[in-house]
Amino acid sequence: MKIVNDYETVIGLEIHAQMSTQSKMFCGCPTRFGEEPNTQTCPVCIGMPGVLPVINKLALEFTIKTGVALGCKISPFSRFARKNYFYPDLPKGYQISQYELPICEGGFVTLLVDDDEGGERRINLTRIHMEEDAGKNIHEGAGSFSYVDLNRAGVPLMEIVSEPDIKTPKEAAAYVRKIRTILRYLKVCDGNMEEGSLRCDANVSLRPQGVKELGVKTEIKNINSFKFIEKALEYEIQRQKRILNEGGRIIQETRLWNTTTGMTESMRSKEEAHDYRYFPEPDLVPLIVDEGWIAQIRKEIPELPDDKRQRFINDYRLPPYDAEFLVAEEVAADYFEDTVRLGSNPKDVSNWMMGEMMRLAKEKGKSDVPPVMPAHLNGLIKLVADGTINLKTAKIVFEDMFNTGKSAEELVKEKGLVQISDVGQLETTVEAVITENPNETARYKAGETKLTGFFVGEVMKKTKGKANPKAVNEILRRLLG
Ligand code: ADP
Ligand code: MG
Ligand code: ZN
């Protein structure tokens, strides 16, 4: 038996994105999350006989918009198909999806490669199609009861299918992040992974380095966090490697990621397309989309993250890393520009946003809308720039601004935080520090200049952090010779 150590990983992802429409795909029921089970249902979405579905036009528009944004070809003629299978959360016994004629084909996303050179990787898309979600089975009471909640049944989904172009688990997570960002820019999906608005099936196979044809893949179903995408794929790659190296064969199957054990588990052998007995949905007319409508939708597409990132790099001279961070959420990008427009230096703004703002948002769980207004951050940056406060004080003020919503000027006045730049006053303090620390003073004079930090620290202690560090440094150098 030949042991191959050099395997190439091949990954393709299917992302299910719940569209942000008020009503379901084929009926008027609401799509709100978290309502009492079975309160958002009607004869259409619980699969009563004799009812007829009606296509949600906004869902179609959202899918076209996404297709245009991702560079897909929008099919002038497409149609829905029935995918037949039995499951308790699918009362009709079939799901309305699209099969041989999806609404969008092709397209791609670009990912930034982690190499400092701003290199890019292009991940091609196979297709985007529309479908309806199934309900949800709930198992309760130590396995003694099972319930079905059909609130989610019929909720509109977009399925975004990638080509097997992804090479690593990290890249897979980056790809999903990018898709999520774009969907949020387009306002077609809220991207809330905890609530299941965005989930992904990860397909993965290995092949010996240099071999052309694809290996047998397994599919890991319904992963709902970026962390789990990486972990599940890493685990699955190792599992497949072990089997292959032992001379075994990979079975094409659907697996589940167990968040408790950190392993994937076999769920079922993978069904083939023909098992579903797809056929054109007889209750719905084909979709004919004209160029005029596509052109109108195209006009409504906002500046997308890649373009915005490039503009931020060009216009604000930001490092690519900063720009990438800022454009990941449109609210963050807008916040950045609003603050810069008020006069702040762009790099200062991005530093505050990537540093303290992120830290506090994580700590306090307010990540979406920054509680510090652009005008207030701008005010703080101005106070640092004109020397009213030093950076250390500014961090304290920033946290207060974050907690209270007050302006920097107000807080600095309230707490008497104005920086001490008065040379006479600082000299007195520095002199005191020197007399109180004869040992350090002697060592400094003997050449141990790295003790500067110690002296500055002592001065800061005495001034409650308000001393102007630049002035203190100058005075120290002068007095210590
Ligand atoms: P299935 O019919 O089993 O769902 P598809 O051909 O529809 O398979 O592909 C589903 C996803 O799996 C796509 O994202 C595709 O890129 C990916 N994929 C297909 N073949 C492989 C493979 N051998 N290894 C990894 N991913 C694959
Ligand atoms: Mg599939
Ligand atoms: Zn309904």
Short mmCIF file of C-alpha atoms and ligand atoms in Angstrom, two decimals:
data_model
loop_
_atom_site.label_atom_id
_atom_site.label_comp_id
_atom_site.label_asym_id
_atom_site.label_seq_id
_atom_site.Cartn_x
_atom_site.Cartn_y
_atom_site.Cartn_z
CA MET A 1 0.00 0.00 0.00
CA LYS A 2 1.28 3.42 -0.92
CA ILE A 3 1.01 6.18 1.63
CA VAL A 4 0.33 9.55 0.07
CA ASN A 5 1.09 12.43 2.34
CA ASP A 6 0.58 15.13 -0.16
CA TYR A 7 -3.15 15.45 -0.57
CA GLU A 8 -4.86 18.39 -2.09
CA THR A 9 -8.06 19.49 -0.36
CA VAL A 10 -11.05 20.38 -2.49
CA ILE A 11 -14.00 22.20 -0.94
CA GLY A 12 -17.29 23.42 -2.39
CA LEU A 13 -19.95 25.18 -0.34
CA GLU A 14 -23.72 25.44 -0.54
CA ILE A 15 -24.98 28.44 1.41
CA HIS A 16 -28.61 28.74 2.39
CA ALA A 17 -29.56 32.34 3.00
CA GLN A 18 -32.95 33.27 4.33
CA MET A 19 -34.24 36.28 2.46
CA SER A 20 -35.36 39.34 4.42
CA THR A 21 -38.88 39.42 3.05
CA GLN A 22 -41.87 40.07 5.28
CA SER A 23 -43.81 37.15 3.84
CA LYS A 24 -43.05 33.58 2.79
CA MET A 25 -42.02 32.30 -0.63
CA PHE A 26 -45.44 31.10 -1.80
CA CYS A 27 -48.00 32.48 0.68
CA GLY A 28 -48.63 35.63 2.71
CA CYS A 29 -47.59 34.25 6.11
CA PRO A 30 -45.06 36.32 8.07
CA THR A 31 -41.46 35.15 8.41
CA ARG A 32 -40.64 36.53 11.86
CA PHE A 33 -38.20 34.50 13.92
CA GLY A 34 -38.96 33.28 17.42
CA GLU A 35 -42.78 33.37 17.39
CA GLU A 36 -44.94 30.73 19.11
CA PRO A 37 -44.76 27.48 17.12
CA ASN A 38 -47.28 27.12 14.30
CA THR A 39 -48.70 30.63 14.62
CA GLN A 40 -47.35 31.76 11.24
CA THR A 41 -48.91 29.19 8.99
CA CYS A 42 -51.72 28.83 6.48
CA PRO A 43 -53.11 26.06 4.29
CA VAL A 44 -50.44 26.74 1.64
CA CYS A 45 -47.38 26.39 3.86
CA ILE A 46 -48.69 23.46 5.89
CA GLY A 47 -49.35 21.58 2.68
CA MET A 48 -53.13 21.21 2.57
CA PRO A 49 -54.41 19.55 -0.60
CA GLY A 50 -55.85 21.75 -3.31
CA VAL A 51 -54.03 24.97 -2.41
CA LEU A 52 -51.96 26.91 -4.91
CA PRO A 53 -48.63 28.66 -4.35
CA VAL A 54 -48.05 32.25 -5.51
CA ILE A 55 -44.48 33.46 -6.12
CA ASN A 56 -43.16 36.20 -3.82
CA LYS A 57 -41.98 38.88 -6.24
CA LEU A 58 -39.67 40.54 -3.75
CA ALA A 59 -37.89 37.22 -3.13
CA LEU A 60 -37.32 36.94 -6.87
CA GLU A 61 -36.05 40.52 -6.95
CA PHE A 62 -33.67 39.83 -4.05
CA THR A 63 -32.26 36.78 -5.81
CA ILE A 64 -31.76 38.68 -9.05
CA LYS A 65 -30.10 41.52 -7.12
CA THR A 66 -27.73 39.06 -5.49
CA GLY A 67 -27.01 37.45 -8.85
CA VAL A 68 -26.22 40.80 -10.45
CA ALA A 69 -23.99 41.80 -7.52
CA LEU A 70 -22.06 38.53 -7.76
CA GLY A 71 -21.61 38.72 -11.51
CA CYS A 72 -23.99 35.87 -12.36
CA LYS A 73 -25.84 35.47 -15.61
CA ILE A 74 -29.52 36.07 -14.90
CA SER A 75 -31.59 33.55 -16.79
CA PRO A 76 -34.32 35.14 -18.91
CA PHE A 77 -36.25 31.90 -18.53
CA SER A 78 -36.17 29.78 -15.40
CA ARG A 79 -38.57 27.68 -13.42
CA PHE A 80 -39.34 26.01 -10.14
CA ALA A 81 -39.05 22.28 -9.64
CA ARG A 82 -40.43 19.78 -7.15
CA LYS A 83 -37.88 17.97 -5.07
CA ASN A 84 -39.63 14.96 -3.60
CA TYR A 85 -38.72 13.51 -0.25
CA PHE A 86 -40.42 12.60 2.97
CA TYR A 87 -39.59 14.23 6.25
CA PRO A 88 -41.93 15.15 9.12
CA ASP A 89 -41.09 18.85 8.81
CA LEU A 90 -42.08 18.82 5.13
CA PRO A 91 -45.82 18.19 5.13
CA LYS A 92 -46.26 18.47 1.36
CA GLY A 93 -43.85 15.60 0.79
CA TYR A 94 -41.90 17.81 -1.58
CA GLN A 95 -39.95 21.05 -1.49
CA ILE A 96 -40.40 23.65 -4.18
CA SER A 97 -36.91 24.49 -5.39
CA GLN A 98 -35.21 25.12 -8.70
CA TYR A 99 -33.32 22.44 -10.52
CA GLU A 100 -32.43 22.35 -14.19
CA LEU A 101 -33.23 26.01 -14.86
CA PRO A 102 -32.08 28.15 -11.91
CA ILE A 103 -32.51 31.92 -11.90
CA CYS A 104 -28.76 32.68 -11.68
CA GLU A 105 -25.75 30.90 -13.14
CA GLY A 106 -22.01 31.53 -12.85
CA GLY A 107 -20.62 34.50 -10.97
CA PHE A 108 -17.79 34.71 -8.47
CA VAL A 109 -16.46 36.32 -5.32
CA THR A 110 -12.92 37.48 -4.65
CA LEU A 111 -11.12 36.86 -1.40
CA LEU A 112 -8.12 38.73 -0.11
CA VAL A 113 -5.16 36.39 0.31
CA ASP A 114 -3.28 36.60 3.58
CA ASP A 115 0.05 37.60 2.07
CA ASP A 116 0.56 41.36 2.66
CA GLU A 117 0.69 41.85 -1.08
CA GLY A 118 -3.03 42.28 -1.42
CA GLY A 119 -3.25 39.17 -3.58
CA GLU A 120 -6.69 37.92 -4.50
CA ARG A 121 -8.32 34.53 -4.95
CA ARG A 122 -11.35 34.08 -7.11
CA ILE A 123 -13.98 31.57 -6.07
CA ASN A 124 -16.42 30.78 -8.84
CA LEU A 125 -20.09 30.18 -8.29
CA THR A 126 -22.07 27.47 -9.98
CA ARG A 127 -25.52 28.91 -9.48
CA ILE A 128 -27.98 30.65 -7.20
CA HIS A 129 -31.49 29.34 -6.97
CA MET A 130 -34.58 30.02 -4.91
CA GLU A 131 -36.36 27.53 -2.72
CA GLU A 132 -38.58 27.29 0.32
CA ASP A 133 -37.38 26.29 3.75
CA ALA A 134 -38.74 23.28 5.61
CA GLY A 135 -40.22 23.37 9.13
CA LYS A 136 -38.41 22.37 12.24
CA ASN A 137 -38.61 19.20 14.32
CA ILE A 138 -38.31 19.72 18.05
CA HIS A 139 -37.41 16.79 20.28
CA GLU A 140 -38.19 17.32 23.94
CA GLY A 141 -38.50 15.52 27.21
CA ALA A 142 -35.58 13.09 27.09
CA GLY A 143 -36.64 11.79 23.72
CA SER A 144 -40.21 11.01 24.65
CA PHE A 145 -41.91 13.67 22.53
CA SER A 146 -41.29 15.18 19.14
CA TYR A 147 -43.05 18.21 17.75
CA VAL A 148 -43.14 19.92 14.41
CA ASP A 149 -43.05 23.72 14.13
CA LEU A 150 -44.05 24.90 10.67
CA ASN A 151 -43.42 28.63 11.16
CA ARG A 152 -40.30 28.28 9.05
CA ALA A 153 -41.95 26.13 6.40
CA GLY A 154 -42.12 28.11 3.18
CA VAL A 155 -39.72 30.86 4.24
CA PRO A 156 -37.81 32.05 1.13
CA LEU A 157 -34.24 30.87 0.76
CA MET A 158 -31.51 31.53 -1.70
CA GLU A 159 -29.11 28.68 -2.22
CA ILE A 160 -25.71 29.88 -3.36
CA VAL A 161 -23.60 27.03 -4.72
CA SER A 162 -19.87 27.41 -5.22
CA GLU A 163 -17.66 25.51 -7.60
CA PRO A 164 -15.17 23.19 -5.87
CA ASP A 165 -12.63 26.03 -5.94
CA ILE A 166 -11.90 26.40 -2.24
CA LYS A 167 -8.61 25.01 -0.97
CA THR A 168 -8.53 25.32 2.81
CA PRO A 169 -10.94 25.47 5.77
CA LYS A 170 -9.78 29.02 6.43
CA GLU A 171 -10.58 30.02 2.89
CA ALA A 172 -14.00 28.39 3.25
CA ALA A 173 -14.76 30.55 6.28
CA ALA A 174 -13.49 33.65 4.47
CA TYR A 175 -15.73 32.81 1.53
CA VAL A 176 -18.82 32.54 3.73
CA ARG A 177 -17.87 35.80 5.48
CA LYS A 178 -17.62 37.53 2.14
CA ILE A 179 -20.96 36.22 0.91
CA ARG A 180 -22.53 37.25 4.21
CA THR A 181 -21.10 40.76 3.94
CA ILE A 182 -22.40 41.18 0.41
CA LEU A 183 -25.88 39.87 1.30
CA ARG A 184 -26.01 42.35 4.16
CA TYR A 185 -24.92 45.24 1.93
CA LEU A 186 -27.70 44.27 -0.46
CA LYS A 187 -30.15 43.98 2.46
CA VAL A 188 -31.47 40.73 1.09
CA CYS A 189 -30.52 38.61 4.13
CA ASP A 190 -29.69 39.65 7.68
CA GLY A 191 -26.90 37.07 7.89
CA ASN A 192 -27.83 36.08 11.43
CA MET A 193 -26.18 32.70 11.81
CA GLU A 194 -27.44 31.99 15.34
CA GLU A 195 -31.01 32.30 14.15
CA GLY A 196 -30.23 30.16 11.12
CA SER A 197 -30.67 32.94 8.55
CA LEU A 198 -27.40 31.83 7.03
CA ARG A 199 -26.17 28.26 7.13
CA CYS A 200 -23.90 26.25 5.01
CA ASP A 201 -23.28 22.72 3.78
CA ALA A 202 -19.60 22.04 3.28
CA ASN A 203 -18.52 19.48 0.70
CA VAL A 204 -14.98 18.22 0.92
CA SER A 205 -12.78 15.67 -0.79
CA LEU A 206 -9.09 14.88 -1.09
CA ARG A 207 -7.01 13.90 -4.07
CA PRO A 208 -3.33 13.07 -4.36
CA GLN A 209 -1.35 16.14 -5.36
CA GLY A 210 -1.27 16.47 -9.13
CA VAL A 211 -4.24 14.21 -9.85
CA LYS A 212 -6.85 15.82 -12.01
CA GLU A 213 -10.15 14.16 -11.22
CA LEU A 214 -11.95 14.93 -7.99
CA GLY A 215 -12.01 12.52 -5.09
CA VAL A 216 -15.18 11.19 -3.45
CA LYS A 217 -16.68 13.91 -1.29
CA THR A 218 -18.57 14.00 1.93
CA GLU A 219 -21.01 16.73 2.80
CA ILE A 220 -21.25 18.28 6.26
CA LYS A 221 -24.76 19.64 6.72
CA ASN A 222 -26.08 22.81 8.26
CA ILE A 223 -23.07 24.46 9.82
CA ASN A 224 -24.06 27.70 11.49
CA SER A 225 -20.91 29.49 12.58
CA PHE A 226 -17.63 30.56 11.00
CA LYS A 227 -15.70 28.79 13.71
CA PHE A 228 -17.52 25.52 13.09
CA ILE A 229 -16.99 25.74 9.32
CA GLU A 230 -13.24 25.71 9.92
CA LYS A 231 -13.32 23.13 12.69
CA ALA A 232 -15.67 20.74 10.93
CA LEU A 233 -13.65 20.86 7.72
CA GLU A 234 -10.35 20.44 9.53
CA TYR A 235 -11.68 17.41 11.32
CA GLU A 236 -13.18 15.94 8.16
CA ILE A 237 -9.96 16.42 6.18
CA GLN A 238 -7.98 14.54 8.83
CA ARG A 239 -10.58 11.78 8.93
CA GLN A 240 -10.47 11.32 5.18
CA LYS A 241 -6.69 11.40 5.14
CA ARG A 242 -6.53 8.64 7.75
CA ILE A 243 -8.93 6.43 5.80
CA LEU A 244 -7.10 6.96 2.54
CA ASN A 245 -3.72 6.29 4.08
CA GLU A 246 -5.02 3.06 5.58
CA GLY A 247 -5.98 1.99 2.10
CA GLY A 248 -9.68 2.60 2.69
CA ARG A 249 -12.21 4.36 0.51
CA ILE A 250 -14.32 7.41 1.26
CA ILE A 251 -18.04 6.75 1.13
CA GLN A 252 -20.12 9.53 -0.36
CA GLU A 253 -22.32 10.52 2.53
CA THR A 254 -23.91 13.32 4.47
CA ARG A 255 -22.33 13.99 7.83
CA LEU A 256 -23.20 16.16 10.79
CA TRP A 257 -20.87 18.31 12.84
CA ASN A 258 -21.23 17.51 16.52
CA THR A 259 -20.34 20.68 18.41
CA THR A 260 -19.96 18.76 21.67
CA THR A 261 -17.51 16.09 20.53
CA GLY A 262 -15.80 18.23 17.89
CA MET A 263 -16.23 15.43 15.35
CA THR A 264 -18.31 14.82 12.26
CA GLU A 265 -20.72 11.89 12.37
CA SER A 266 -22.34 9.95 9.60
CA MET A 267 -25.97 10.98 9.13
CA ARG A 268 -27.06 9.18 5.99
CA SER A 269 -25.64 7.93 2.74
CA LYS A 270 -25.85 10.71 0.22
CA GLU A 271 -28.88 10.61 -2.00
CA GLU A 272 -28.41 11.21 -5.70
CA ALA A 273 -30.33 13.82 -7.66
CA HIS A 274 -32.40 11.09 -9.32
CA ASP A 275 -33.64 9.92 -5.92
CA TYR A 276 -35.59 13.14 -5.62
CA ARG A 277 -37.58 12.62 -8.81
CA TYR A 278 -37.31 16.30 -9.68
CA PHE A 279 -39.88 17.57 -12.13
CA PRO A 280 -41.05 21.05 -13.16
CA GLU A 281 -43.46 22.46 -10.57
CA PRO A 282 -46.86 22.13 -12.27
CA ASP A 283 -48.57 24.69 -9.99
CA LEU A 284 -46.30 27.56 -11.00
CA VAL A 285 -45.65 29.32 -14.28
CA PRO A 286 -42.06 29.61 -15.55
CA LEU A 287 -40.27 32.82 -14.69
CA ILE A 288 -39.58 35.22 -17.50
CA VAL A 289 -37.34 38.07 -16.45
CA ASP A 290 -36.85 40.93 -18.87
CA GLU A 291 -33.73 43.02 -19.32
CA GLY A 292 -35.46 46.21 -18.23
CA TRP A 293 -36.18 44.85 -14.79
CA ILE A 294 -32.64 43.56 -14.39
CA ALA A 295 -31.28 46.99 -15.39
CA GLN A 296 -33.50 48.67 -12.83
CA ILE A 297 -32.40 46.27 -10.10
CA ARG A 298 -28.76 46.84 -11.07
CA LYS A 299 -29.20 50.55 -10.43
CA GLU A 300 -30.30 49.87 -6.87
CA ILE A 301 -27.12 48.01 -5.96
CA PRO A 302 -24.99 50.04 -3.54
CA GLU A 303 -21.23 50.31 -3.66
CA LEU A 304 -20.09 46.79 -2.73
CA PRO A 305 -17.33 45.91 -0.25
CA ASP A 306 -14.57 45.24 -2.81
CA ASP A 307 -15.06 48.60 -4.52
CA LYS A 308 -15.39 50.35 -1.20
CA ARG A 309 -12.18 48.78 0.06
CA GLN A 310 -10.28 49.93 -3.02
CA ARG A 311 -11.70 53.42 -2.67
CA PHE A 312 -10.73 53.56 1.02
CA ILE A 313 -7.18 52.55 0.11
CA ASN A 314 -6.96 55.12 -2.68
CA ASP A 315 -8.81 58.04 -1.13
CA TYR A 316 -7.84 57.72 2.51
CA ARG A 317 -4.42 56.06 2.09
CA LEU A 318 -5.45 53.30 4.47
CA PRO A 319 -3.49 50.05 4.71
CA PRO A 320 -5.40 47.18 2.99
CA TYR A 321 -5.90 45.50 6.36
CA ASP A 322 -7.69 48.54 7.79
CA ALA A 323 -9.79 48.98 4.68
CA GLU A 324 -10.82 45.31 4.70
CA PHE A 325 -11.81 45.58 8.35
CA LEU A 326 -13.87 48.71 7.82
CA VAL A 327 -15.86 47.51 4.82
CA ALA A 328 -16.86 44.19 6.38
CA GLU A 329 -19.93 45.92 7.81
CA GLU A 330 -21.57 48.73 5.92
CA VAL A 331 -22.47 50.56 9.16
CA ALA A 332 -18.80 50.54 10.15
CA ALA A 333 -17.72 51.89 6.75
CA ASP A 334 -20.33 54.64 6.95
CA TYR A 335 -19.33 55.49 10.49
CA PHE A 336 -15.71 55.76 9.40
CA GLU A 337 -16.53 58.11 6.53
CA ASP A 338 -18.88 60.22 8.64
CA THR A 339 -16.10 60.77 11.17
CA VAL A 340 -13.45 61.53 8.55
CA ARG A 341 -15.82 64.00 6.91
CA LEU A 342 -15.87 65.95 10.17
CA GLY A 343 -12.13 66.49 9.87
CA SER A 344 -10.45 63.55 11.62
CA ASN A 345 -7.37 61.91 10.21
CA PRO A 346 -8.51 58.64 8.52
CA LYS A 347 -5.87 56.44 10.10
CA ASP A 348 -6.71 57.82 13.56
CA VAL A 349 -10.35 56.92 13.00
CA SER A 350 -9.58 53.40 11.83
CA ASN A 351 -7.22 52.90 14.77
CA TRP A 352 -9.94 53.84 17.23
CA MET A 353 -12.45 51.64 15.47
CA MET A 354 -10.20 48.58 15.19
CA GLY A 355 -8.87 49.04 18.71
CA GLU A 356 -10.95 50.43 21.54
CA MET A 357 -14.29 50.39 19.77
CA MET A 358 -13.95 46.70 18.83
CA ARG A 359 -12.67 45.80 22.26
CA LEU A 360 -15.55 47.51 24.06
CA ALA A 361 -18.15 46.28 21.59
CA LYS A 362 -16.99 42.71 22.19
CA GLU A 363 -16.88 43.19 25.93
CA LYS A 364 -20.29 44.82 26.16
CA GLY A 365 -21.98 43.11 23.26
CA LYS A 366 -22.92 46.19 21.26
CA SER A 367 -21.43 45.41 17.89
CA ASP A 368 -23.83 46.78 15.31
CA VAL A 369 -24.28 50.46 15.87
CA PRO A 370 -21.35 52.22 17.53
CA PRO A 371 -22.65 53.95 20.61
CA VAL A 372 -20.03 56.68 20.25
CA MET A 373 -21.32 59.18 17.72
CA PRO A 374 -18.99 60.20 14.84
CA ALA A 375 -19.01 63.78 16.12
CA HIS A 376 -17.88 62.56 19.53
CA LEU A 377 -15.04 60.43 18.18
CA ASN A 378 -14.02 63.36 16.00
CA GLY A 379 -14.01 65.58 19.10
CA LEU A 380 -11.82 63.11 20.96
CA ILE A 381 -9.33 62.85 18.11
CA LYS A 382 -9.15 66.65 18.01
CA LEU A 383 -8.41 66.85 21.75
CA VAL A 384 -5.49 64.43 21.29
CA ALA A 385 -4.22 66.19 18.18
CA ASP A 386 -4.15 69.63 19.82
CA GLY A 387 -2.51 68.26 22.96
CA THR A 388 -5.42 68.87 25.34
CA ILE A 389 -5.28 65.23 26.46
CA ASN A 390 -2.77 62.47 25.90
CA LEU A 391 -3.52 59.12 24.30
CA LYS A 392 -3.67 57.33 27.61
CA THR A 393 -6.32 59.69 28.95
CA ALA A 394 -8.09 59.50 25.61
CA LYS A 395 -8.59 55.78 26.08
CA ILE A 396 -10.27 56.37 29.40
CA VAL A 397 -12.40 59.11 27.89
CA PHE A 398 -13.33 56.85 25.00
CA GLU A 399 -14.61 54.17 27.35
CA ASP A 400 -16.65 56.80 29.20
CA MET A 401 -18.04 58.04 25.90
CA PHE A 402 -18.93 54.48 25.01
CA ASN A 403 -20.77 53.98 28.28
CA THR A 404 -22.45 57.36 28.65
CA GLY A 405 -22.91 58.72 25.12
CA LYS A 406 -21.43 62.03 26.31
CA SER A 407 -18.97 64.06 24.24
CA ALA A 408 -15.23 64.03 24.84
CA GLU A 409 -15.13 67.75 25.65
CA GLU A 410 -17.85 67.31 28.24
CA LEU A 411 -16.10 64.37 29.93
CA VAL A 412 -12.68 66.01 29.93
CA LYS A 413 -14.13 69.09 31.58
CA GLU A 414 -16.25 67.09 34.04
CA LYS A 415 -13.33 64.98 35.22
CA GLY A 416 -10.58 67.59 34.94
CA LEU A 417 -8.55 65.48 32.56
CA VAL A 418 -6.85 68.25 30.64
CA GLN A 419 -3.29 67.28 29.91
CA ILE A 420 -0.55 69.07 31.82
CA SER A 421 1.81 70.66 29.30
CA ASP A 422 2.96 73.51 31.50
CA VAL A 423 6.75 73.10 31.57
CA GLY A 424 7.22 74.68 34.99
CA GLN A 425 4.65 72.46 36.63
CA LEU A 426 6.02 69.34 34.93
CA GLU A 427 9.60 70.23 35.87
CA THR A 428 8.64 70.32 39.56
CA THR A 429 7.10 66.86 39.26
CA VAL A 430 10.08 65.43 37.35
CA GLU A 431 12.48 66.87 39.92
CA ALA A 432 10.47 65.24 42.71
CA VAL A 433 10.61 61.88 40.93
CA ILE A 434 14.38 62.21 40.50
CA THR A 435 15.02 62.96 44.17
CA GLU A 436 12.74 60.16 45.29
CA ASN A 437 14.57 57.60 43.14
CA PRO A 438 18.32 58.04 43.65
CA ASN A 439 19.15 54.46 42.63
CA GLU A 440 17.41 54.66 39.26
CA THR A 441 18.88 58.12 38.73
CA ALA A 442 22.39 56.81 39.27
CA ARG A 443 21.82 53.86 36.97
CA TYR A 444 20.40 56.13 34.31
CA LYS A 445 23.39 58.43 34.52
CA ALA A 446 25.63 55.37 34.22
CA GLY A 447 24.11 54.74 30.83
CA GLU A 448 21.00 52.69 31.50
CA THR A 449 18.82 54.97 29.34
CA LYS A 450 16.05 52.44 29.00
CA LEU A 451 14.99 53.57 32.48
CA THR A 452 13.31 56.53 30.76
CA GLY A 453 10.13 54.48 30.75
CA PHE A 454 10.34 54.08 34.50
CA PHE A 455 10.66 57.82 35.09
CA VAL A 456 7.84 58.66 32.69
CA GLY A 457 5.69 56.09 34.49
CA GLU A 458 6.41 57.71 37.88
CA VAL A 459 5.54 61.15 36.53
CA MET A 460 2.30 59.74 35.12
CA LYS A 461 1.44 58.26 38.52
CA LYS A 462 1.94 61.61 40.20
CA THR A 463 -0.13 63.45 37.59
CA LYS A 464 -2.86 60.80 37.38
CA GLY A 465 -1.86 60.08 33.79
CA LYS A 466 -2.36 63.67 32.67
CA ALA A 467 1.21 64.69 31.91
CA ASN A 468 2.07 65.44 28.32
CA PRO A 469 4.44 62.52 27.58
CA LYS A 470 6.40 64.41 24.96
CA ALA A 471 7.09 67.30 27.34
CA VAL A 472 8.02 64.89 30.14
CA ASN A 473 10.53 63.13 27.90
CA GLU A 474 12.19 66.39 26.99
CA ILE A 475 12.43 67.56 30.58
CA LEU A 476 13.82 64.19 31.69
CA ARG A 477 16.50 64.24 29.05
CA ARG A 478 17.43 67.74 30.05
CA LEU A 479 17.48 67.18 33.82
CA LEU A 480 19.22 63.81 33.71
CA GLY A 481 21.71 65.01 31.17
P1 ADP B 1 -24.66 17.00 -4.95
O1 ADP B 1 -25.51 16.67 -6.13
O2 ADP B 1 -24.05 15.83 -4.29
O3 ADP B 1 -25.28 17.98 -4.03
P2 ADP B 1 -23.30 18.97 -6.46
O4 ADP B 1 -22.63 18.62 -7.74
O5 ADP B 1 -24.62 19.65 -6.50
O6 ADP B 1 -23.38 17.69 -5.57
O7 ADP B 1 -22.29 19.87 -5.64
C1 ADP B 1 -22.62 20.33 -4.39
C2 ADP B 1 -21.42 21.12 -3.86
O8 ADP B 1 -20.33 20.23 -3.69
C3 ADP B 1 -20.92 22.20 -4.79
O9 ADP B 1 -20.59 23.32 -4.00
C4 ADP B 1 -19.70 21.60 -5.43
O10 ADP B 1 -18.73 22.59 -5.72
C5 ADP B 1 -19.19 20.69 -4.35
N1 ADP B 1 -18.47 19.52 -4.87
C6 ADP B 1 -18.84 18.73 -5.88
N2 ADP B 1 -17.95 17.74 -6.04
C7 ADP B 1 -17.00 17.89 -5.09
C8 ADP B 1 -15.83 17.17 -4.71
N3 ADP B 1 -15.45 16.06 -5.31
N4 ADP B 1 -15.11 17.64 -3.66
C9 ADP B 1 -15.49 18.74 -3.01
N5 ADP B 1 -16.57 19.44 -3.32
C10 ADP B 1 -17.34 19.04 -4.34
MG MG B 2 -26.45 19.67 -3.55
ZN ZN B 3 -48.55 30.25 4.79
#
